[in-house]
PDB file of C-alpha atoms and ligand atoms in Angstrom:
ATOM      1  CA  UNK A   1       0.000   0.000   0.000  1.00 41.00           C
ATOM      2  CA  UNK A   2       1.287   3.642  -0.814  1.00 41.00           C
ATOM      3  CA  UNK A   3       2.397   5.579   1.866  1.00 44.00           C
ATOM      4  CA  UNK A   4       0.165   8.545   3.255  1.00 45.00           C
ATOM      5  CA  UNK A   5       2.809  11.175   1.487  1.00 60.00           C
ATOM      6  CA  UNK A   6       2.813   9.484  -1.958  1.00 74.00           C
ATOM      7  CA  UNK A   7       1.334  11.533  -4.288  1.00 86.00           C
ATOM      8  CA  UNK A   8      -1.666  10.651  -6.080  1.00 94.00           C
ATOM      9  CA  UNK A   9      -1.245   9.650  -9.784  1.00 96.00           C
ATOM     10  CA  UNK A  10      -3.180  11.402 -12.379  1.00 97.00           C
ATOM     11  CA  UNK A  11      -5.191   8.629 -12.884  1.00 97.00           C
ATOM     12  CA  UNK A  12      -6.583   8.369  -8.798  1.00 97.00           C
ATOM     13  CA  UNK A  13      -7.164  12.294  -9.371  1.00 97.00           C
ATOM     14  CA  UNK A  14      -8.984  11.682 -12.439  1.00 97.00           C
ATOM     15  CA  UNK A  15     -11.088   8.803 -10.665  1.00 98.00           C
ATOM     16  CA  UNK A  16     -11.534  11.132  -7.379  1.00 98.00           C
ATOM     17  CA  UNK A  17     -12.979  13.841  -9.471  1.00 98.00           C
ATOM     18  CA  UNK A  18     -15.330  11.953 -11.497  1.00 98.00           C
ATOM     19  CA  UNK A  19     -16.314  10.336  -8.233  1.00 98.00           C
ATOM     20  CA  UNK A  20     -17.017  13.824  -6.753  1.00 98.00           C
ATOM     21  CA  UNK A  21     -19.143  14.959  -9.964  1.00 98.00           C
ATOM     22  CA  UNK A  22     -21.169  11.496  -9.716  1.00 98.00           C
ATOM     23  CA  UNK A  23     -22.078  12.112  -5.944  1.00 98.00           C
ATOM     24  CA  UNK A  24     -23.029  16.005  -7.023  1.00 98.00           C
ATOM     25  CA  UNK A  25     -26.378  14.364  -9.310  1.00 98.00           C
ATOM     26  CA  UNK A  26     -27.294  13.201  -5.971  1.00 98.00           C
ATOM     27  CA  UNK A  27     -27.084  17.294  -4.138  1.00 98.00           C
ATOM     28  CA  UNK A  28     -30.590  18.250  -2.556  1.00 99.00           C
ATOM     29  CA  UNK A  29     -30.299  21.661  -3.272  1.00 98.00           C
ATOM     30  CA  UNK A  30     -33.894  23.067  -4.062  1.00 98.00           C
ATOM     31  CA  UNK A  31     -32.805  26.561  -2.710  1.00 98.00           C
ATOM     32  CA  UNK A  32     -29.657  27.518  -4.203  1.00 98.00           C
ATOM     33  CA  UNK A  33     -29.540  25.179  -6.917  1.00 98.00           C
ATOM     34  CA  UNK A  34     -25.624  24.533  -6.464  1.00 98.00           C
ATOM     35  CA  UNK A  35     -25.112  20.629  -6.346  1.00 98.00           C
ATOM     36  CA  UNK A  36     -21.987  19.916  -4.784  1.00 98.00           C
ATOM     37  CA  UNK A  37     -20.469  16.328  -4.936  1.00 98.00           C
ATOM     38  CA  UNK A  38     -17.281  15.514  -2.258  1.00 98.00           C
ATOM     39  CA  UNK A  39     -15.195  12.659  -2.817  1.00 98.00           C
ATOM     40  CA  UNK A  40     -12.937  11.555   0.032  1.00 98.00           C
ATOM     41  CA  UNK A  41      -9.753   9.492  -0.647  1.00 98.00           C
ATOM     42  CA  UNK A  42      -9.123   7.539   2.797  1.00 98.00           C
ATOM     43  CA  UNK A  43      -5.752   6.472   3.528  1.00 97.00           C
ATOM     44  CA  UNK A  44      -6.647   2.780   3.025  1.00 97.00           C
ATOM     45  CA  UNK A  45      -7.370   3.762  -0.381  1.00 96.00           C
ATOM     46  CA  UNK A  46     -11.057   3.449  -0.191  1.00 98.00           C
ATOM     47  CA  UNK A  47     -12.964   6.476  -1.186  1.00 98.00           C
ATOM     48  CA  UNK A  48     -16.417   7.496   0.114  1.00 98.00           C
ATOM     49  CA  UNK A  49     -18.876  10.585  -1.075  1.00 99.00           C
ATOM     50  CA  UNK A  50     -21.457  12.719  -0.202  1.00 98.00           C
ATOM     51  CA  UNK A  51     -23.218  15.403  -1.508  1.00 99.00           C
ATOM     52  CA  UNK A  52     -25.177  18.614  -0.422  1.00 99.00           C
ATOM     53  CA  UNK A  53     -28.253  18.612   1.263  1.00 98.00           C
ATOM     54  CA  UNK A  54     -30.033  21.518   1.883  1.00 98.00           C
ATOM     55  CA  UNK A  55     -33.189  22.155   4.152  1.00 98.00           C
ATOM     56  CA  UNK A  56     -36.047  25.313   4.272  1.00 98.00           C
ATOM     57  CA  UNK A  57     -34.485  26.260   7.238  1.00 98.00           C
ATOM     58  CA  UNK A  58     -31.034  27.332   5.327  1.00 98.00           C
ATOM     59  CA  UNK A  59     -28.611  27.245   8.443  1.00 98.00           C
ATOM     60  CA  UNK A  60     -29.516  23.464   8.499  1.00 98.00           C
ATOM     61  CA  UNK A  61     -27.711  22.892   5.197  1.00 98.00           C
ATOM     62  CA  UNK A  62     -24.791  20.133   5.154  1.00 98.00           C
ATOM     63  CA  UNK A  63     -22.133  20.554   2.591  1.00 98.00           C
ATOM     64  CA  UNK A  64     -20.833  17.980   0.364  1.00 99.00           C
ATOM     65  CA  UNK A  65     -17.678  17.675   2.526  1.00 98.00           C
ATOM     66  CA  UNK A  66     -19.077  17.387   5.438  1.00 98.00           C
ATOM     67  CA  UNK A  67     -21.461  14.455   4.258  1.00 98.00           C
ATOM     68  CA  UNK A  68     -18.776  12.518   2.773  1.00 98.00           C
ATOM     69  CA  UNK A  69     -16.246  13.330   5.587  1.00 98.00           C
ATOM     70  CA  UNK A  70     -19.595  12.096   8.431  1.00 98.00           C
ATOM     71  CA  UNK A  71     -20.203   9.185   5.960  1.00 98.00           C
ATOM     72  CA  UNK A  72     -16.691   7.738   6.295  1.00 98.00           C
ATOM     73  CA  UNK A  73     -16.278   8.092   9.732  1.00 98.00           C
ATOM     74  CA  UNK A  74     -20.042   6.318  10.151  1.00 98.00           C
ATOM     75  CA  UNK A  75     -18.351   3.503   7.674  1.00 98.00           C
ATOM     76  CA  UNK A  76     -15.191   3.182   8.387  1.00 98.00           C
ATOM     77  CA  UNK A  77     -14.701   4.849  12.365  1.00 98.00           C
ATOM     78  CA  UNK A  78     -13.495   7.580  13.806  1.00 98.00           C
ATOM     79  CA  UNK A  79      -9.951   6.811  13.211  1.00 98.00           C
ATOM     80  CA  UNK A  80     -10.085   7.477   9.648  1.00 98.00           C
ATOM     81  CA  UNK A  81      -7.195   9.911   7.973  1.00 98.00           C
ATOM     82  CA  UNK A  82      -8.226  11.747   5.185  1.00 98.00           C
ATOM     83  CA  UNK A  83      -5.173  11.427   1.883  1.00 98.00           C
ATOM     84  CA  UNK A  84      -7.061  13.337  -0.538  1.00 98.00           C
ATOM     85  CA  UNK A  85     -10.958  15.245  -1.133  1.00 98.00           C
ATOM     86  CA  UNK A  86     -11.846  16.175  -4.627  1.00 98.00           C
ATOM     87  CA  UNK A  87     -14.627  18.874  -4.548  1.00 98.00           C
ATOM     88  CA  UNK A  88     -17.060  18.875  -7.948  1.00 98.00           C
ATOM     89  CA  UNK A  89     -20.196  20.855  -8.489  1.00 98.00           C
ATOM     90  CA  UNK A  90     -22.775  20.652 -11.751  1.00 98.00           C
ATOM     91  CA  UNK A  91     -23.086  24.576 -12.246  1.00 97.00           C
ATOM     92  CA  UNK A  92     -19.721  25.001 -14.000  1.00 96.00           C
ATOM     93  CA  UNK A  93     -18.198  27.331 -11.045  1.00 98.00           C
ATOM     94  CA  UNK A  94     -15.740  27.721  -8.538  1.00 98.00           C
ATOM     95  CA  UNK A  95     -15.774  25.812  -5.623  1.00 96.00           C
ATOM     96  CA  UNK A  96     -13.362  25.699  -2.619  1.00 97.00           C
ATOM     97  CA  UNK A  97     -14.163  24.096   0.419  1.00 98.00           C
ATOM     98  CA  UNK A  98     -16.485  26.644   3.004  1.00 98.00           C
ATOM     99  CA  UNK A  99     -14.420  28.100   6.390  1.00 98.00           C
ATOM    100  CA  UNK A 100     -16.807  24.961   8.322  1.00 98.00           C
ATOM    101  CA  UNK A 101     -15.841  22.267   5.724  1.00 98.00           C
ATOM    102  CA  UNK A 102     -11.474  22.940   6.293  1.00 98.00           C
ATOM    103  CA  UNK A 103     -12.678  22.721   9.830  1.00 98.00           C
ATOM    104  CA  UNK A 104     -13.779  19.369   9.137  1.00 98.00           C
ATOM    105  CA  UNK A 105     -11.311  18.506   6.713  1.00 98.00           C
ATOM    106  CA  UNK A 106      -8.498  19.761   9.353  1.00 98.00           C
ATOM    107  CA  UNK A 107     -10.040  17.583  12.049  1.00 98.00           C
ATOM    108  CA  UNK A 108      -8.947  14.213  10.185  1.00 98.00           C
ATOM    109  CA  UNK A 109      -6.447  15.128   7.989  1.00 97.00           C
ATOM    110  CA  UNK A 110      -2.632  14.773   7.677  1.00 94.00           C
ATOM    111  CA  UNK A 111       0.402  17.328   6.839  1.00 88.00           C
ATOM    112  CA  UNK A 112      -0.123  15.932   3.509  1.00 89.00           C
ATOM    113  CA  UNK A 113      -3.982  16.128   2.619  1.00 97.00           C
ATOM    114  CA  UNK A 114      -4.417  17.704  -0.537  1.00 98.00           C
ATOM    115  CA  UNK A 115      -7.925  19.462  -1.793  1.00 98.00           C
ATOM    116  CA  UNK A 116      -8.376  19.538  -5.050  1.00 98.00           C
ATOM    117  CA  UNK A 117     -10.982  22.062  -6.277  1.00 98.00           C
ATOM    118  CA  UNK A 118     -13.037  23.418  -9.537  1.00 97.00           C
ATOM    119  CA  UNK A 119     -11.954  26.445 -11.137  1.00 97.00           C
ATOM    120  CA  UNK A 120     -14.685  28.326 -12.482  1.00 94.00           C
ATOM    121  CA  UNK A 121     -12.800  27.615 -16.367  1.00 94.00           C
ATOM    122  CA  UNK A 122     -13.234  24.130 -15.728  1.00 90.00           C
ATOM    123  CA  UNK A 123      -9.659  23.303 -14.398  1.00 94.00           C
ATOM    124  CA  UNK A 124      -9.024  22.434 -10.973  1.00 95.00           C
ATOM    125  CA  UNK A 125      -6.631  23.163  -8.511  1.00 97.00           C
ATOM    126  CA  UNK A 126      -5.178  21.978  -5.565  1.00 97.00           C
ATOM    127  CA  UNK A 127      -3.811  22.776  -2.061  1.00 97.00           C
ATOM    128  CA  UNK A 128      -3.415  21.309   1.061  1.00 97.00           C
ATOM    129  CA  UNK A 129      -5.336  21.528   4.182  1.00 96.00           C
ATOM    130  CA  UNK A 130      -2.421  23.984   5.875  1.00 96.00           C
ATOM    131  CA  UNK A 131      -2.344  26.049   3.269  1.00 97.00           C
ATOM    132  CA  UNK A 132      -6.397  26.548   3.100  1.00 97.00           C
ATOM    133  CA  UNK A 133      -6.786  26.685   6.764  1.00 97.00           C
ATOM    134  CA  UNK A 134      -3.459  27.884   8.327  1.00 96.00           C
ATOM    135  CA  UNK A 135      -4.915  28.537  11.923  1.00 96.00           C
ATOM    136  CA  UNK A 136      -7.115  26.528  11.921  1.00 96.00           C
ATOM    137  CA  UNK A 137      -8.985  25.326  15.654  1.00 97.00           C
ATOM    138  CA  UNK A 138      -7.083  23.639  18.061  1.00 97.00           C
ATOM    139  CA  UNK A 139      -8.851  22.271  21.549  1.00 97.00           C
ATOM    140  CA  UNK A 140      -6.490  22.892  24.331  1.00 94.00           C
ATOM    141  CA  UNK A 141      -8.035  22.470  27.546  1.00 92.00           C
TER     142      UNK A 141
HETATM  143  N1  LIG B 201     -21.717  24.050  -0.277  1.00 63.14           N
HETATM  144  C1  LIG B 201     -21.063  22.872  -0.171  1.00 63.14           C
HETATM  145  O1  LIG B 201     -21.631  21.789  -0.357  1.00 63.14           O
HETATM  146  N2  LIG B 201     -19.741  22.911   0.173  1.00 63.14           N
HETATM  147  C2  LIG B 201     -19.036  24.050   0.424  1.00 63.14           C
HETATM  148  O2  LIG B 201     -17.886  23.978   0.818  1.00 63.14           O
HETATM  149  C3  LIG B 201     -19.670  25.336   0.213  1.00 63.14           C
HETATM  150  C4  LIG B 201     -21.118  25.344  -0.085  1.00 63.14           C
HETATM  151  C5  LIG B 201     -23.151  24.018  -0.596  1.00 63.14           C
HETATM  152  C6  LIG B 201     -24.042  24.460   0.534  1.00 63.14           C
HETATM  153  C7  LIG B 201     -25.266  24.943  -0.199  1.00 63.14           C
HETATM  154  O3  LIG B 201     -26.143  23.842  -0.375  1.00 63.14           O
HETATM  155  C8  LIG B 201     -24.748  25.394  -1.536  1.00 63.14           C
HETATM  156  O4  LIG B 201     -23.434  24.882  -1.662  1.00 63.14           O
HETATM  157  C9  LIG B 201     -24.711  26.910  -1.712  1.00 63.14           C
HETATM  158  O5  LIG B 201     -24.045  27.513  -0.668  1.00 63.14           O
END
């Protein structure tokens, strides 16, 4: 099995991305019409998904992150480490993970998770959690 710090081949970005875009057909999203699809590359190689889902009362609203990020942990347990999360919507825009979502992200990811996002030309980029959430919340009690 790769190591956590290999980097993904073009070919498990590729898959990751369609992955994302398949889980976005899926997006509840009667109210702003966005449909988001998250595709989370687990360290063990598997990948899970999820997809927004929005409700009338708009705070109530789950992102696509955060569904795929609660979906592994339901599957898979809490001590899952996140390698990789490709972000996809279906409205041909620009989409980087929320301030909430890198929370969530941060909170099971490595020094070496990488986010790879849509542009709004249709190319995608990439960072990693550190660099899109570089203070991010730290429980010290
Ligand atoms: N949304 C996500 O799914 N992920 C994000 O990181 C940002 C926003 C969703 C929430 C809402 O259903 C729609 O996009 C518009 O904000």
């Amino acid at each position: 099995m790769l190591s956590a710090a290999q980097p993904l081949t073009p070919q498990q970005i590729t898959d990751l991305q369609q992955c994302a875009a398949k889980a976005a057909h899926n997006a509840y999203a009667p109210y702003s019409h966005f449909r988001v699809g998250a595709a989370v590359l687990l360290s063990d190689s598997t990948i899970v998904t999820g997809c927004n889902v929005e409700n009338a009362s708009y705070r109530l609203t789950t992102c696509a992150e955060q569904n795929a990020i609660t979906s592994a942990v339901a599957q898979h347990g809490p001590a899952i480490r996140i390698r990789a999360i490709a972000i996809a919507n279906l409205n041909s825009a620009a989409s980087q993970p929320c301030g909430a979502c890198r929370q969530t992200i941060h909170e099971f990811s490595t020094p070496d998770t990488v986010i790879y996002f849509p542009n709004a030309d249709g190319s995608f980029s990439h960072a990693t959690i550190a660099e899109l959430l570089p203070a991010a919340f730290l429980l010290n009690k």
